[in-house]
């Protein structure tokens, strides 16, 4: 058996194992890969929606669009970075 054939067999075996394991997690070991992908897409969309709602809620507006959330989080990080820099400046100034 050539190395190419061995590699193909190894890849196919690995693919089958991943497909079976994913199906097992989703509740059906025999579920075809295409159906697994569709179900996983649904789960990921659901999780993404929950993250957006939770982040919005933490920022004070559960229905805040993602783009606005990103801008507000950037502002919070910039503010936090400034506070950290100021703390280091004060700390190094008192050590003299």
CSV table of N, CA and C in Angstrom, one decimal:
chain,number,residue,atom,x,y,z
A,1,UNK,N,0.9,-1.2,0.0
A,1,UNK,CA,0.0,0.0,0.0
A,1,UNK,C,0.9,1.2,0.0
A,2,UNK,N,0.6,2.2,-0.9
A,2,UNK,CA,1.4,3.4,-1.0
A,2,UNK,C,1.2,4.3,0.2
A,3,UNK,N,2.1,5.2,0.4
A,3,UNK,CA,1.9,6.2,1.4
A,3,UNK,C,0.7,7.1,1.2
A,4,UNK,N,0.4,7.4,-0.1
A,4,UNK,CA,-0.8,8.2,-0.4
A,4,UNK,C,-2.0,7.4,0.0
A,5,UNK,N,-2.1,6.1,-0.3
A,5,UNK,CA,-3.3,5.4,0.2
A,5,UNK,C,-3.4,5.3,1.7
A,6,UNK,N,-2.3,5.1,2.3
A,6,UNK,CA,-2.3,5.1,3.8
A,6,UNK,C,-2.8,6.4,4.4
A,7,UNK,N,-2.3,7.5,3.8
A,7,UNK,CA,-2.7,8.8,4.2
A,7,UNK,C,-4.2,9.0,4.0
A,8,UNK,N,-4.7,8.6,2.9
A,8,UNK,CA,-6.2,8.7,2.6
A,8,UNK,C,-7.0,7.9,3.6
A,9,UNK,N,-6.5,6.7,3.9
A,9,UNK,CA,-7.2,5.8,4.8
A,9,UNK,C,-7.2,6.5,6.2
A,10,UNK,N,-6.1,7.0,6.6
A,10,UNK,CA,-5.9,7.6,7.9
A,10,UNK,C,-6.9,8.8,8.0
A,11,UNK,N,-6.9,9.7,7.0
A,11,UNK,CA,-7.8,10.8,7.0
A,11,UNK,C,-9.3,10.4,7.1
A,12,UNK,N,-9.6,9.4,6.3
A,12,UNK,CA,-11.0,8.9,6.3
A,12,UNK,C,-11.4,8.3,7.6
A,13,UNK,N,-10.5,7.6,8.2
A,13,UNK,CA,-10.8,7.0,9.6
A,13,UNK,C,-10.9,8.1,10.6
A,14,UNK,N,-10.1,9.1,10.5
A,14,UNK,CA,-10.1,10.2,11.5
A,14,UNK,C,-11.4,11.0,11.3
A,15,UNK,N,-11.8,11.2,10.0
A,15,UNK,CA,-13.1,11.9,9.7
A,15,UNK,C,-14.3,11.2,10.3
A,16,UNK,N,-14.3,9.9,10.1
A,16,UNK,CA,-15.4,9.0,10.6
A,16,UNK,C,-15.4,9.1,12.1
A,17,UNK,N,-14.3,9.1,12.8
A,17,UNK,CA,-14.3,9.2,14.2
A,17,UNK,C,-14.8,10.5,14.7
A,18,UNK,N,-14.4,11.6,14.1
A,18,UNK,CA,-14.9,12.9,14.4
A,18,UNK,C,-16.4,13.0,14.2
A,19,UNK,N,-16.8,12.5,13.0
A,19,UNK,CA,-18.3,12.6,12.7
A,19,UNK,C,-19.1,11.8,13.7
A,20,UNK,N,-18.6,10.6,14.1
A,20,UNK,CA,-19.3,9.8,15.1
A,20,UNK,C,-19.3,10.5,16.5
A,21,UNK,N,-18.2,11.1,16.9
A,21,UNK,CA,-18.1,11.7,18.2
A,21,UNK,C,-19.0,13.0,18.2
A,22,UNK,N,-19.0,13.7,17.1
A,22,UNK,CA,-19.9,14.9,17.1
A,22,UNK,C,-21.4,14.5,17.1
A,23,UNK,N,-21.7,13.5,16.3
A,23,UNK,CA,-23.0,12.9,16.4
A,23,UNK,C,-23.5,12.5,17.7
A,24,UNK,N,-22.5,11.8,18.4
A,24,UNK,CA,-22.8,11.4,19.8
A,24,UNK,C,-23.1,12.5,20.7
A,25,UNK,N,-22.3,13.6,20.6
A,25,UNK,CA,-22.6,14.8,21.4
A,25,UNK,C,-23.9,15.4,21.1
A,26,UNK,N,-24.3,15.3,19.8
A,26,UNK,CA,-25.6,15.9,19.4
A,26,UNK,C,-26.8,15.0,19.6
A,27,UNK,N,-26.5,13.8,20.1
A,27,UNK,CA,-27.5,12.8,20.5
A,27,UNK,C,-27.9,11.8,19.4
A,28,UNK,N,-27.1,11.7,18.3
A,28,UNK,CA,-27.3,10.7,17.3
A,28,UNK,C,-26.0,10.4,16.6
A,29,UNK,N,-25.4,9.3,17.0
A,29,UNK,CA,-24.1,8.9,16.5
A,29,UNK,C,-24.1,8.7,14.9
A,30,UNK,N,-25.3,8.4,14.4
A,30,UNK,CA,-25.3,8.1,13.0
A,30,UNK,C,-25.8,9.3,12.1
A,31,UNK,N,-25.8,10.4,12.8
A,31,UNK,CA,-26.2,11.7,12.0
A,31,UNK,C,-25.2,12.0,11.0
A,32,UNK,N,-25.6,12.2,9.8
A,32,UNK,CA,-24.6,12.6,8.7
A,32,UNK,C,-24.0,14.0,9.0
A,33,UNK,N,-22.8,14.2,8.5
A,33,UNK,CA,-22.0,15.4,8.8
A,33,UNK,C,-22.8,16.6,8.4
A,34,UNK,N,-23.5,16.6,7.3
A,34,UNK,CA,-24.2,17.8,6.8
A,34,UNK,C,-25.3,18.2,7.8
A,35,UNK,N,-26.0,17.2,8.4
A,35,UNK,CA,-27.0,17.5,9.4
A,35,UNK,C,-26.3,18.0,10.7
A,36,UNK,N,-25.2,17.4,11.0
A,36,UNK,CA,-24.5,17.9,12.2
A,36,UNK,C,-24.1,19.4,12.0
A,37,UNK,N,-23.6,19.8,10.9
A,37,UNK,CA,-23.3,21.1,10.6
A,37,UNK,C,-24.4,22.1,10.8
A,38,UNK,N,-25.6,21.7,10.3
A,38,UNK,CA,-26.8,22.5,10.4
A,38,UNK,C,-27.2,22.7,11.9
A,39,UNK,N,-27.1,21.6,12.6
A,39,UNK,CA,-27.5,21.6,14.0
A,39,UNK,C,-26.5,22.5,14.8
A,40,UNK,N,-25.2,22.3,14.5
A,40,UNK,CA,-24.2,23.1,15.2
A,40,UNK,C,-24.3,24.6,14.9
A,41,UNK,N,-24.7,24.9,13.6
A,41,UNK,CA,-24.9,26.3,13.3
A,41,UNK,C,-26.0,26.9,14.1
A,42,UNK,N,-27.1,26.1,14.3
A,42,UNK,CA,-28.2,26.6,15.1
A,42,UNK,C,-27.8,26.8,16.6
A,43,UNK,N,-27.0,25.9,17.1
A,43,UNK,CA,-26.5,26.1,18.5
A,43,UNK,C,-25.6,27.3,18.6
A,44,UNK,N,-24.7,27.5,17.6
A,44,UNK,CA,-23.8,28.6,17.7
A,44,UNK,C,-24.5,30.0,17.6
A,45,UNK,N,-25.6,30.0,16.7
A,45,UNK,CA,-26.3,31.2,16.6
A,45,UNK,C,-27.0,31.5,17.9
A,46,UNK,N,-27.6,30.5,18.5
A,46,UNK,CA,-28.3,30.7,19.8
A,46,UNK,C,-27.3,31.2,20.9
A,47,UNK,N,-26.1,30.6,20.9
A,47,UNK,CA,-25.1,31.0,21.9
A,47,UNK,C,-24.7,32.5,21.6
A,48,UNK,N,-24.5,32.8,20.4
A,48,UNK,CA,-24.1,34.2,20.0
A,48,UNK,C,-25.2,35.2,20.4
A,49,UNK,N,-26.4,34.8,20.2
A,49,UNK,CA,-27.5,35.7,20.6
A,49,UNK,C,-27.5,35.9,22.1
A,50,UNK,N,-27.3,34.9,22.8
A,50,UNK,CA,-27.2,35.0,24.3
A,50,UNK,C,-26.1,35.9,24.7
A,51,UNK,N,-24.9,35.7,24.1
A,51,UNK,CA,-23.8,36.6,24.4
A,51,UNK,C,-24.1,38.0,24.2
A,52,UNK,N,-24.7,38.3,23.0
A,52,UNK,CA,-25.0,39.7,22.7
A,52,UNK,C,-26.0,40.3,23.7
A,53,UNK,N,-27.0,39.5,24.1
A,53,UNK,CA,-28.0,40.0,25.1
A,53,UNK,C,-27.3,40.2,26.4
A,54,UNK,N,-26.5,39.3,26.8
A,54,UNK,CA,-25.8,39.4,28.1
A,54,UNK,C,-24.9,40.6,28.2
A,55,UNK,N,-24.1,40.7,27.1
A,55,UNK,CA,-23.2,41.9,27.1
A,55,UNK,C,-24.0,43.2,27.1
A,56,UNK,N,-25.0,43.2,26.3
A,56,UNK,CA,-25.9,44.4,26.3
A,56,UNK,C,-26.5,44.7,27.7
A,57,UNK,N,-26.9,43.6,28.4
A,57,UNK,CA,-27.5,43.8,29.7
A,57,UNK,C,-26.4,44.3,30.7
A,58,UNK,N,-25.2,43.8,30.5
A,58,UNK,CA,-24.1,44.3,31.4
A,58,UNK,C,-23.8,45.7,31.1
A,59,UNK,N,-24.0,46.2,29.9
A,59,UNK,CA,-23.7,47.6,29.6
A,59,UNK,C,-24.9,48.5,29.8
A,60,UNK,N,-26.0,47.9,30.2
A,60,UNK,CA,-27.2,48.7,30.6
A,60,UNK,C,-28.3,48.8,29.6
A,61,UNK,N,-28.1,48.1,28.4
A,61,UNK,CA,-29.1,48.1,27.4
A,61,UNK,C,-29.1,46.7,26.7
A,62,UNK,N,-30.1,45.9,27.1
A,62,UNK,CA,-30.1,44.5,26.6
A,62,UNK,C,-30.3,44.5,25.1
A,63,UNK,N,-30.9,45.5,24.5
A,63,UNK,CA,-31.2,45.5,23.0
A,63,UNK,C,-30.1,46.3,22.3
A,64,UNK,N,-29.0,46.7,22.9
A,64,UNK,CA,-28.0,47.4,22.2
A,64,UNK,C,-27.4,46.6,21.1
A,65,UNK,N,-27.3,47.3,19.9
A,65,UNK,CA,-26.7,46.6,18.8
A,65,UNK,C,-25.2,46.2,19.0
A,66,UNK,N,-24.8,45.1,18.4
A,66,UNK,CA,-23.4,44.6,18.6
A,66,UNK,C,-22.4,45.7,18.3
A,67,UNK,N,-22.6,46.5,17.3
A,67,UNK,CA,-21.6,47.5,16.9
A,67,UNK,C,-21.5,48.5,18.1
A,68,UNK,N,-22.6,48.9,18.6
A,68,UNK,CA,-22.5,49.9,19.8
A,68,UNK,C,-21.9,49.2,21.0
A,69,UNK,N,-22.1,47.9,21.2
A,69,UNK,CA,-21.5,47.2,22.3
A,69,UNK,C,-20.0,47.3,22.2
A,70,UNK,N,-19.5,47.0,21.0
A,70,UNK,CA,-18.1,47.0,20.7
A,70,UNK,C,-17.5,48.4,21.0
A,71,UNK,N,-18.1,49.4,20.6
A,71,UNK,CA,-17.6,50.8,20.8
A,71,UNK,C,-17.6,51.1,22.3
A,72,UNK,N,-18.6,50.7,23.0
A,72,UNK,CA,-18.7,51.0,24.4
A,72,UNK,C,-17.6,50.2,25.2
A,73,UNK,N,-17.4,48.9,24.8
A,73,UNK,CA,-16.4,48.1,25.4
A,73,UNK,C,-15.0,48.7,25.1
A,74,UNK,N,-14.8,49.2,23.9
A,74,UNK,CA,-13.5,49.8,23.6
A,74,UNK,C,-13.3,51.0,24.5
A,75,UNK,N,-14.3,51.8,24.8
A,75,UNK,CA,-14.2,53.0,25.6
A,75,UNK,C,-13.9,52.5,27.1
A,76,UNK,N,-14.5,51.5,27.5
A,76,UNK,CA,-14.3,51.0,28.9
A,76,UNK,C,-12.8,50.5,29.0
A,77,UNK,N,-12.3,49.8,28.0
A,77,UNK,CA,-11.0,49.3,28.0
A,77,UNK,C,-9.9,50.4,28.0
A,78,UNK,N,-10.2,51.4,27.1
A,78,UNK,CA,-9.3,52.6,27.1
A,78,UNK,C,-9.3,53.3,28.4
A,79,UNK,N,-10.4,53.5,29.1
A,79,UNK,CA,-10.5,54.1,30.4
A,79,UNK,C,-9.7,53.3,31.4
A,80,UNK,N,-9.9,51.9,31.4
A,80,UNK,CA,-9.2,51.1,32.3
A,80,UNK,C,-7.7,51.1,32.1
A,81,UNK,N,-7.3,51.1,30.8
A,81,UNK,CA,-5.9,51.2,30.5
A,81,UNK,C,-5.3,52.5,31.1
A,82,UNK,N,-6.0,53.6,30.9
A,82,UNK,CA,-5.5,54.9,31.5
A,82,UNK,C,-5.4,54.8,33.0
A,83,UNK,N,-6.3,54.2,33.7
A,83,UNK,CA,-6.3,54.1,35.1
A,83,UNK,C,-5.1,53.2,35.5
A,84,UNK,N,-4.8,52.2,34.8
A,84,UNK,CA,-3.7,51.3,35.1
A,84,UNK,C,-2.4,52.1,34.9
A,85,UNK,N,-2.3,52.8,33.8
A,85,UNK,CA,-1.1,53.6,33.6
A,85,UNK,C,-0.9,54.7,34.7
A,86,UNK,N,-2.0,55.4,35.1
A,86,UNK,CA,-1.9,56.4,36.1
A,86,UNK,C,-1.4,55.7,37.5
A,87,UNK,N,-2.0,54.5,37.7
A,87,UNK,CA,-1.6,53.8,39.0
A,87,UNK,C,-0.1,53.5,39.0
A,88,UNK,N,0.4,53.1,37.8
A,88,UNK,CA,1.9,52.8,37.8
A,88,UNK,C,2.7,54.1,37.9
A,89,UNK,N,2.2,55.2,37.3
A,89,UNK,CA,3.0,56.4,37.4
A,89,UNK,C,3.0,56.9,38.9
A,90,UNK,N,1.9,56.8,39.6
A,90,UNK,CA,1.8,57.2,41.0
A,90,UNK,C,2.7,56.3,41.8
A,91,UNK,N,2.7,55.0,41.5
A,91,UNK,CA,3.5,54.0,42.3
A,91,UNK,C,5.0,54.3,42.1
A,92,UNK,N,5.4,54.6,40.8
A,92,UNK,CA,6.8,54.8,40.6
A,92,UNK,C,7.2,56.1,41.1
A,93,UNK,N,6.3,57.1,41.2
A,93,UNK,CA,6.7,58.4,41.7
A,93,UNK,C,6.9,58.4,43.2
A,94,UNK,N,6.2,57.5,44.0
A,94,UNK,CA,6.3,57.5,45.4
A,94,UNK,C,7.5,56.6,45.9
A,95,UNK,N,8.1,55.9,44.9
A,95,UNK,CA,9.2,55.0,45.3
A,95,UNK,C,10.5,55.7,45.3
A,96,UNK,N,10.6,57.0,44.9
A,96,UNK,CA,11.8,57.8,44.8
A,96,UNK,C,12.3,58.1,46.2
